[in-house]
Short mmCIF file of C-alpha atoms and ligand atoms in Angstrom, two decimals:
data_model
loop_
_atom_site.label_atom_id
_atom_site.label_comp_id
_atom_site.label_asym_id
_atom_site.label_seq_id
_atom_site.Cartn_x
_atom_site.Cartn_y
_atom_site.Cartn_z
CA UNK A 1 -53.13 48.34 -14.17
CA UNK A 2 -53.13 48.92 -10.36
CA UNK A 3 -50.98 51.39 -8.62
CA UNK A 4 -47.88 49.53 -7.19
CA UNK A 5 -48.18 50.17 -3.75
CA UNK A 6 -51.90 49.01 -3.44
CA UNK A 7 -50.61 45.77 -5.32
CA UNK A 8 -48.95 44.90 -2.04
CA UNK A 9 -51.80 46.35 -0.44
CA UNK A 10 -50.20 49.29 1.03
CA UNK A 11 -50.28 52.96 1.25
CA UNK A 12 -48.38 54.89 -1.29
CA UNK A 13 -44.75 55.82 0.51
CA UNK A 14 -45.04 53.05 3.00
CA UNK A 15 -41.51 51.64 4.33
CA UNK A 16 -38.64 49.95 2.91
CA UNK A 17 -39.83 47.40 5.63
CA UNK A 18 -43.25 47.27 5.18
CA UNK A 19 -42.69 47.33 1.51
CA UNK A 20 -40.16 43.93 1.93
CA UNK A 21 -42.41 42.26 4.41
CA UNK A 22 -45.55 42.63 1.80
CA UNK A 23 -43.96 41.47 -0.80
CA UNK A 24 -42.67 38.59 0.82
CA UNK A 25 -45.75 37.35 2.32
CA UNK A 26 -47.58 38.09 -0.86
CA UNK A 27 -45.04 35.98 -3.20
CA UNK A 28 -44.86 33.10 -0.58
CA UNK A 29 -48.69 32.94 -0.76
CA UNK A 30 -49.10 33.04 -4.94
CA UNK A 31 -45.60 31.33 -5.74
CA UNK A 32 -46.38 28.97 -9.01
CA UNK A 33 -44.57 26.15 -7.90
CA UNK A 34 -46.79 26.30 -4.44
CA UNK A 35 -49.99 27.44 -4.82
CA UNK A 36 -51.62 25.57 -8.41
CA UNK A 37 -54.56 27.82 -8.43
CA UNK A 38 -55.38 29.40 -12.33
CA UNK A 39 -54.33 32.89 -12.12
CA UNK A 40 -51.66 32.62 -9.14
CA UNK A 41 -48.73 32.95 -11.58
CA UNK A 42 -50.28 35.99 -13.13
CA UNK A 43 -50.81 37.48 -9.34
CA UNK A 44 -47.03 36.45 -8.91
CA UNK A 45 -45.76 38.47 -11.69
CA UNK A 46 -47.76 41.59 -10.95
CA UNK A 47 -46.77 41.55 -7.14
CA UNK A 48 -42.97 41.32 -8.23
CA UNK A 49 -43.58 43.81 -10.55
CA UNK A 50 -44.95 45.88 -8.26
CA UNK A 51 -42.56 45.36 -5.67
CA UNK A 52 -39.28 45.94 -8.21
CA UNK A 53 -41.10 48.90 -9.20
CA UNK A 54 -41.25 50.17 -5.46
CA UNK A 55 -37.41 49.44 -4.71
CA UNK A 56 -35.93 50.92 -7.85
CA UNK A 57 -37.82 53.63 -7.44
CA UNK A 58 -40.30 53.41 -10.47
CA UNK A 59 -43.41 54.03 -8.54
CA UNK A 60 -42.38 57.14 -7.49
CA UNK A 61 -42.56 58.21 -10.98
CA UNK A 62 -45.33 56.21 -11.92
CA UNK A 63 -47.96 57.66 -13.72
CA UNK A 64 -50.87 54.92 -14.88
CA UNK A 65 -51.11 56.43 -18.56
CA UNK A 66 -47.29 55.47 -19.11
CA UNK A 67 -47.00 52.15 -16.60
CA UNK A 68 -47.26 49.59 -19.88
CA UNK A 69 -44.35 50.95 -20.75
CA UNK A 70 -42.75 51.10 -17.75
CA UNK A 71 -44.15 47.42 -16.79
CA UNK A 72 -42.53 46.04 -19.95
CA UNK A 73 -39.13 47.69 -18.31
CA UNK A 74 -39.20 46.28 -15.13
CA UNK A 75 -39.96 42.82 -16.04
CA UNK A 76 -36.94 43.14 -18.92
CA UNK A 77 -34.72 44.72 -15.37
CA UNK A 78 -36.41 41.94 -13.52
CA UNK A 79 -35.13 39.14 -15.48
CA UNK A 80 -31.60 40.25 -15.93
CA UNK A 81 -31.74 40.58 -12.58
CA UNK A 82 -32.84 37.48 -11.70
CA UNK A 83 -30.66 35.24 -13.89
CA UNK A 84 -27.71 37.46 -12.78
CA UNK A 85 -29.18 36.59 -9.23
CA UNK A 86 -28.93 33.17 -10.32
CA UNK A 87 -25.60 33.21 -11.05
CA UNK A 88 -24.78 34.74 -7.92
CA UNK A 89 -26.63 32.64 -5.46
CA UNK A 90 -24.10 32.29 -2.72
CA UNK A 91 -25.49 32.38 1.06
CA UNK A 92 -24.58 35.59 1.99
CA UNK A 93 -24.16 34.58 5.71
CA UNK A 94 -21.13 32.62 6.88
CA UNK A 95 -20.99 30.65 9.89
CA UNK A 96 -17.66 29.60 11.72
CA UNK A 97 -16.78 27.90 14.61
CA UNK A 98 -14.20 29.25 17.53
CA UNK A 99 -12.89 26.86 20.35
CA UNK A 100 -12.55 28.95 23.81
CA UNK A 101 -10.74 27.98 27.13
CA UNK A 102 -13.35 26.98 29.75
CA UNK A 103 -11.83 30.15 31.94
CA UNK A 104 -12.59 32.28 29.29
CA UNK A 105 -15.99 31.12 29.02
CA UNK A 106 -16.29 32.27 32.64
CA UNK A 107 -14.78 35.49 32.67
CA UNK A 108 -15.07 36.49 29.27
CA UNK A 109 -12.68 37.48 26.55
CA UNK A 110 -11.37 39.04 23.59
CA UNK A 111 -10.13 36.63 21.10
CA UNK A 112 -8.68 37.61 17.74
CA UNK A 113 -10.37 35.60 15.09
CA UNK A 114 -9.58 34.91 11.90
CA UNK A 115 -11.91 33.80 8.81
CA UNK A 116 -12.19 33.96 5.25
CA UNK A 117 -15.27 35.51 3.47
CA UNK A 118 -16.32 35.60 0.07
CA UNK A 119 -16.24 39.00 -1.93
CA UNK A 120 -17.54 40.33 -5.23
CA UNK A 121 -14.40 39.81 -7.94
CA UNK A 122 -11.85 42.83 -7.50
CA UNK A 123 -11.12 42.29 -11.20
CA UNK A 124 -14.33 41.60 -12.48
CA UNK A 125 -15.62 44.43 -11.05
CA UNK A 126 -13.30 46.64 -12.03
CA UNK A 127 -13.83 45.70 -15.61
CA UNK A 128 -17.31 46.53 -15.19
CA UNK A 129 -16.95 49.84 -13.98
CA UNK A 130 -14.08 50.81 -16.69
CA UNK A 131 -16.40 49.44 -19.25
CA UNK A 132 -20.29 49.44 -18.21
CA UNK A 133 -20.32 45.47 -18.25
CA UNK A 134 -18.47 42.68 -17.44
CA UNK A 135 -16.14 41.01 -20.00
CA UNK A 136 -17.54 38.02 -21.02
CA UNK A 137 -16.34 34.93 -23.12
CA UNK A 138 -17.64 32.00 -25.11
CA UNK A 139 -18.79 29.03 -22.91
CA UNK A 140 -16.65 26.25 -23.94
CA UNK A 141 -18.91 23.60 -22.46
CA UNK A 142 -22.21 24.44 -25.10
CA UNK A 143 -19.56 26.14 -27.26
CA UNK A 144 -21.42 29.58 -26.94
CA UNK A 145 -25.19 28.07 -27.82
CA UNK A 146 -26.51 27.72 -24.54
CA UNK A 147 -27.89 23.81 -25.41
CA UNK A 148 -26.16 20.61 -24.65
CA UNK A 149 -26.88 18.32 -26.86
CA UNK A 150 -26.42 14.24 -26.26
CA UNK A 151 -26.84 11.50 -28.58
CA UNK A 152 -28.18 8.53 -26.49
CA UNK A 153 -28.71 5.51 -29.88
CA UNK A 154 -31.61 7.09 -31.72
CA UNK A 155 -32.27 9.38 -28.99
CA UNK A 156 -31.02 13.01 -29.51
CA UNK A 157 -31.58 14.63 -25.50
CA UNK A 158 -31.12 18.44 -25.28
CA UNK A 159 -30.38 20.35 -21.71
CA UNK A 160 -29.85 23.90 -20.96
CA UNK A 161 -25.56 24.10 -20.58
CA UNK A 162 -25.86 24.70 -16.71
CA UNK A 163 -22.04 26.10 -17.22
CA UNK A 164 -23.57 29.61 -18.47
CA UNK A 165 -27.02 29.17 -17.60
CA UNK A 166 -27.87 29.00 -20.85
CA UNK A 167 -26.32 32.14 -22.46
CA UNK A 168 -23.62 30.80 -23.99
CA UNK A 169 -21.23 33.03 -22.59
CA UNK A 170 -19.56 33.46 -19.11
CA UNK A 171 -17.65 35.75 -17.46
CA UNK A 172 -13.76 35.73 -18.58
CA UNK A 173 -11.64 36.56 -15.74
CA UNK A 174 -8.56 34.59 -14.45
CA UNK A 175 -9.19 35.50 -10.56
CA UNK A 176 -12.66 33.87 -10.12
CA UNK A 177 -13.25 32.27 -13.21
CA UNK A 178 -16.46 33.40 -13.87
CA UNK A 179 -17.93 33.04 -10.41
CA UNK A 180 -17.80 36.54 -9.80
CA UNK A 181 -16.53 35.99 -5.86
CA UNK A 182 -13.05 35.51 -4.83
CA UNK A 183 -11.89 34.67 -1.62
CA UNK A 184 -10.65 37.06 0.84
CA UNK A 185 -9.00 37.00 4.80
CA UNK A 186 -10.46 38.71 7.54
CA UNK A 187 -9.62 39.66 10.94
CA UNK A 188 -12.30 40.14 13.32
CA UNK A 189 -11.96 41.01 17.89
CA UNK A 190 -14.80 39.03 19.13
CA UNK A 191 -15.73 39.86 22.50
CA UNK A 192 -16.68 36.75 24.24
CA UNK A 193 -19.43 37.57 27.21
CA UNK A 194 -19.18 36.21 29.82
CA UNK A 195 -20.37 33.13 31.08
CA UNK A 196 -21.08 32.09 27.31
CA UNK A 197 -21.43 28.22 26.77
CA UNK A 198 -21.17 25.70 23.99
CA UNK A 199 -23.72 25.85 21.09
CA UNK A 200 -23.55 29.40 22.03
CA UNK A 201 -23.91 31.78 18.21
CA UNK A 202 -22.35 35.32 18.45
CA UNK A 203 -23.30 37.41 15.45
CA UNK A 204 -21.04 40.03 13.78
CA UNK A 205 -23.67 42.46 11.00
CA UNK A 206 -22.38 42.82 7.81
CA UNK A 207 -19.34 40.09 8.49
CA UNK A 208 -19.72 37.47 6.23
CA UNK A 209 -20.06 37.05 2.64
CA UNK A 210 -20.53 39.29 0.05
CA UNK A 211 -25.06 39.97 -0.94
CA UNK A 212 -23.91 40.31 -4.70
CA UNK A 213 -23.88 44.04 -3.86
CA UNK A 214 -20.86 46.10 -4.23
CA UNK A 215 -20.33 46.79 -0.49
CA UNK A 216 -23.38 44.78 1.11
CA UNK A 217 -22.50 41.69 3.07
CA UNK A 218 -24.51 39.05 5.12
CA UNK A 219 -23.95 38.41 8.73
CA UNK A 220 -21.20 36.23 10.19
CA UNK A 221 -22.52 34.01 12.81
CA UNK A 222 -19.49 32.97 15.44
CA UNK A 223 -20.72 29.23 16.93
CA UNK A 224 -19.07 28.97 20.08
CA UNK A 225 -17.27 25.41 21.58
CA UNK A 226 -15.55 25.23 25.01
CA UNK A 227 -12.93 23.40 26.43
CA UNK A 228 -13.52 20.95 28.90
CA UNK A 229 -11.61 21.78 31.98
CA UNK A 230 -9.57 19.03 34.03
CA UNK A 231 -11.19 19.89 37.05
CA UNK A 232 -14.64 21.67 36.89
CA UNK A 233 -17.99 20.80 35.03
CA UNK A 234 -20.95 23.64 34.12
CA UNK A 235 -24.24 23.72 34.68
CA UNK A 236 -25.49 27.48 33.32
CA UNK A 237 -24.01 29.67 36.32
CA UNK A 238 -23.14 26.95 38.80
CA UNK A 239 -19.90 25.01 38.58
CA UNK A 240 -19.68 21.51 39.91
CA UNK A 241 -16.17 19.73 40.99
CA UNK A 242 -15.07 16.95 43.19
CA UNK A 243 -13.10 17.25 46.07
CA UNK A 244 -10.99 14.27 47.82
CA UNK A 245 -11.92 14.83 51.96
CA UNK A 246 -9.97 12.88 54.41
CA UNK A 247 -12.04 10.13 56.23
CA UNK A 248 -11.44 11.19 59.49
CA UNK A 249 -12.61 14.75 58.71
CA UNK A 250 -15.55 13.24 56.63
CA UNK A 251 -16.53 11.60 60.15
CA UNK A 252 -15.52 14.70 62.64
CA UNK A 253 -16.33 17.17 59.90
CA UNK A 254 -13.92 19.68 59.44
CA UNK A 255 -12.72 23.41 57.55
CA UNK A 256 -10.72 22.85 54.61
CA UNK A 257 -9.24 24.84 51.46
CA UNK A 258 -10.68 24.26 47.98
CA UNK A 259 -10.39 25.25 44.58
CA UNK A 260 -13.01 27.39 42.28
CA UNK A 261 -12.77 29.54 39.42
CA UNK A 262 -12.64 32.81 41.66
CA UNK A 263 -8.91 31.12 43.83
CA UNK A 264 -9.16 28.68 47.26
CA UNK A 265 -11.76 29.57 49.45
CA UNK A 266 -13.06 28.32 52.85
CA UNK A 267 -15.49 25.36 52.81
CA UNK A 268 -17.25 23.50 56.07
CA UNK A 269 -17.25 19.83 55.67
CA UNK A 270 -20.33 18.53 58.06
CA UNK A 271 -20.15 15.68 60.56
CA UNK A 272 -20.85 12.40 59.28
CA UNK A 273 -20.20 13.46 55.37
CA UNK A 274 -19.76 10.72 52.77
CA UNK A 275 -19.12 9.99 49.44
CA UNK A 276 -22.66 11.33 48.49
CA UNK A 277 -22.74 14.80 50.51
CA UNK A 278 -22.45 17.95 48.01
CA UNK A 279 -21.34 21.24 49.95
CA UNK A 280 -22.38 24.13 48.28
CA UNK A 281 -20.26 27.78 48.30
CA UNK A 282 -22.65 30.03 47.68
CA UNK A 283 -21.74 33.01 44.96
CA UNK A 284 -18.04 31.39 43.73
CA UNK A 285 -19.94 30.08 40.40
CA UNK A 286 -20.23 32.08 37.16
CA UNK A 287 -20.17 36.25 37.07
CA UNK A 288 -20.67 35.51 41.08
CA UNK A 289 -24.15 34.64 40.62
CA UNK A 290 -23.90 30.61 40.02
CA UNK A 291 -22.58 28.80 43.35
CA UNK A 292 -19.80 25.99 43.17
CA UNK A 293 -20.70 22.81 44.32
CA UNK A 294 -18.26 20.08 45.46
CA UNK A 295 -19.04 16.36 45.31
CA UNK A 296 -16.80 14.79 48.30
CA UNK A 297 -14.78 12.12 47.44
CA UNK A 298 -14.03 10.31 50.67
CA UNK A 299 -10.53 9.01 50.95
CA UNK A 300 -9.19 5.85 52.39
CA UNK A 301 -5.91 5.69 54.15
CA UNK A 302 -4.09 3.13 51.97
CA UNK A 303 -1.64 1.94 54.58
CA UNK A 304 -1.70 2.97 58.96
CA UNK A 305 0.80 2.81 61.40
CA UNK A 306 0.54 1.48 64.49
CA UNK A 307 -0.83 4.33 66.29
CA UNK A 308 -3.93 4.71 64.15
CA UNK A 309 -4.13 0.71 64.04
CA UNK A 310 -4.40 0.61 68.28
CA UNK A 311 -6.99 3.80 67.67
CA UNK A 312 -8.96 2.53 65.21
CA UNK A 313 -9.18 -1.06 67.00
CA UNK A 314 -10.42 0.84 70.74
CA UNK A 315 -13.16 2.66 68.14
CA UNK A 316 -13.66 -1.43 66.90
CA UNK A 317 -14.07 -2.59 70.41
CA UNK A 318 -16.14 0.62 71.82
CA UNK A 319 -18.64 0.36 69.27
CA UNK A 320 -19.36 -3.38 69.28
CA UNK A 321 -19.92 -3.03 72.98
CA UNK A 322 -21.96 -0.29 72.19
CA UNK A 323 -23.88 -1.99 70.17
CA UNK A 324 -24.53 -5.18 73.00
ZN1 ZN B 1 -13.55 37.83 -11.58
ZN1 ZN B 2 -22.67 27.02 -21.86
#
């Protein structure tokens, strides 16, 4: 039997890391149900083997007259282990959606947000501590023999009971009911950066649901949606808007006030604008590094008096003779 560590073809006291990211790579690569090659399932079991060994800190100890004894230990731990794994496959990492305010979104924020995660059963594990295991009942659905049995005409069809996974008992507690996780609230102050924008993922470490580990959680990963604003679109930094511009200063050009995120500020409207000239202030877009950039919108007088009429007709009769 090989040492552990040069199973995963390491040196003896290599990393936690290294020690995870060799045993991964090795298990993906000789996994029975992927790779069909004689002997794969074999080099499987000895590169879990060696890798338990490593992380419960057998191979510390190990000494190669003793490891068929110790081998015969871990893959005893490793099964328990897995089947209670099994039975407490929940994704550890929880993802959860928060709607901003399109302001906030370009300023940044704090926002209080609240979520519920799953946890490891208070009671359950309590019970477990008191009493070295947890308090277990017979599994009504196989009525404690692990087997389902069907009668289908002559046919008698046998499954595993999928209620216990097979070992005709489950966990008797009246919180989770056997699913060893119970829901719990949680508060969390997310600090929203600024300029953050839809499809945007915050993660919070060791937020979300429980790892099946007394104290270990996965990651909570915050998706971020903003509110569309009445009057301003996004592009990255830059903020786009229209603005209405009176005709006559769309012709003359003019000075006029308009809006942006940062208040009203000064914009120059150039001679001969129209409904397809964009005027760009520089710096008044996002963390005042995008610029804002207004789409005119030229507008119409919808009735004149007679003073503009008499104007308006000279400008008629100036530029037709103009034009002769
Ligand atoms: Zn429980
Ligand atoms: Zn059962």
């Amino acid at each position: 039997m090989k040492e552990p560590y040069s199973i995963l073809g390491l040196e003896r006291g290599a990393s936690e890391e290294d020690v995870k990211a060799a045993y991964k790579k090795l298990a993906k690569r000789y996994h029975p149900d992927t790779n069909k090659d004689s002997g794969a399932e074999d080099k499987f079991k000895e590169i879990s083997v060696a890798y338990k060994s490593i992380i419960d800190g057998a191979a510390d100890k190990y000494d190669p007259m003793n490891f068929t004894q110790t081998q015969t230990d871990i893959f005893e731990h490793f099964r328990k282990q897995s089947e209670r794994a099994r039975q407490r496959s929940i994704n550890p990492h929880l993802e959860i959606e928060i709607k901003i305010e399109f302001m906030d979104a370009c300023f940044g924020a704090e926002k209080n947000v609240r979520y519920s995660y799953m946890d490891l059963c208070d009671n359950c594990d309590s019970y477990r501590q008191k009493h070295g295991d947890y308090k277990y009942k017979k599994c009504g659905e196989c009525n404690g023999t692990g087997r389902l049995v069907f009668q289908n005409g002559p046919m008698v069809v046998q499954t595993s009971c999928s209620q216990c996974m097979s070992s005709g008992k489950i966990i008797d507690c009246d919180i989770c009911y056997g699913s060893f996780y119970h829901k719990k609230d949680a508060e969390l102050n997310v600090k929203v950066p600024v300029g953050v924008e839809t499809c945007t993922v915050l993660r919070a470490n060791g937020r979300g649901n429980s790892s099946g580990l007394k104290g270990k959680f996965g990651d909570l990963y915050i998706h971020i949606l903003v509110s569309e604003h009445p009057l301003y679109q996004r592009d990255k930094l830059n903020i786009f808007s229209e603005i209405e511009v009176d005709y006559v200063d769309c012709i003359l050009g003019s000075s006029i006030m308009a809006s942006t995120i940062h208040g009203l500020v000064n914009i120059d409207i150039p001679e001969c604008s129209n409904g397809n000239t964009v005027v760009c202030s520089r710096g008044n877009g996002i963390n005042k590094q995008g610029d804002h950039y207004f789409r005119l919108h030229v507008e119409l007088p919808k009735i004149i008096d007679q003073k503009e009429r008499k104007i308006l007709g000279n400008l008629n009769k100036y530029k037709k003779s103009k034009n002769n």
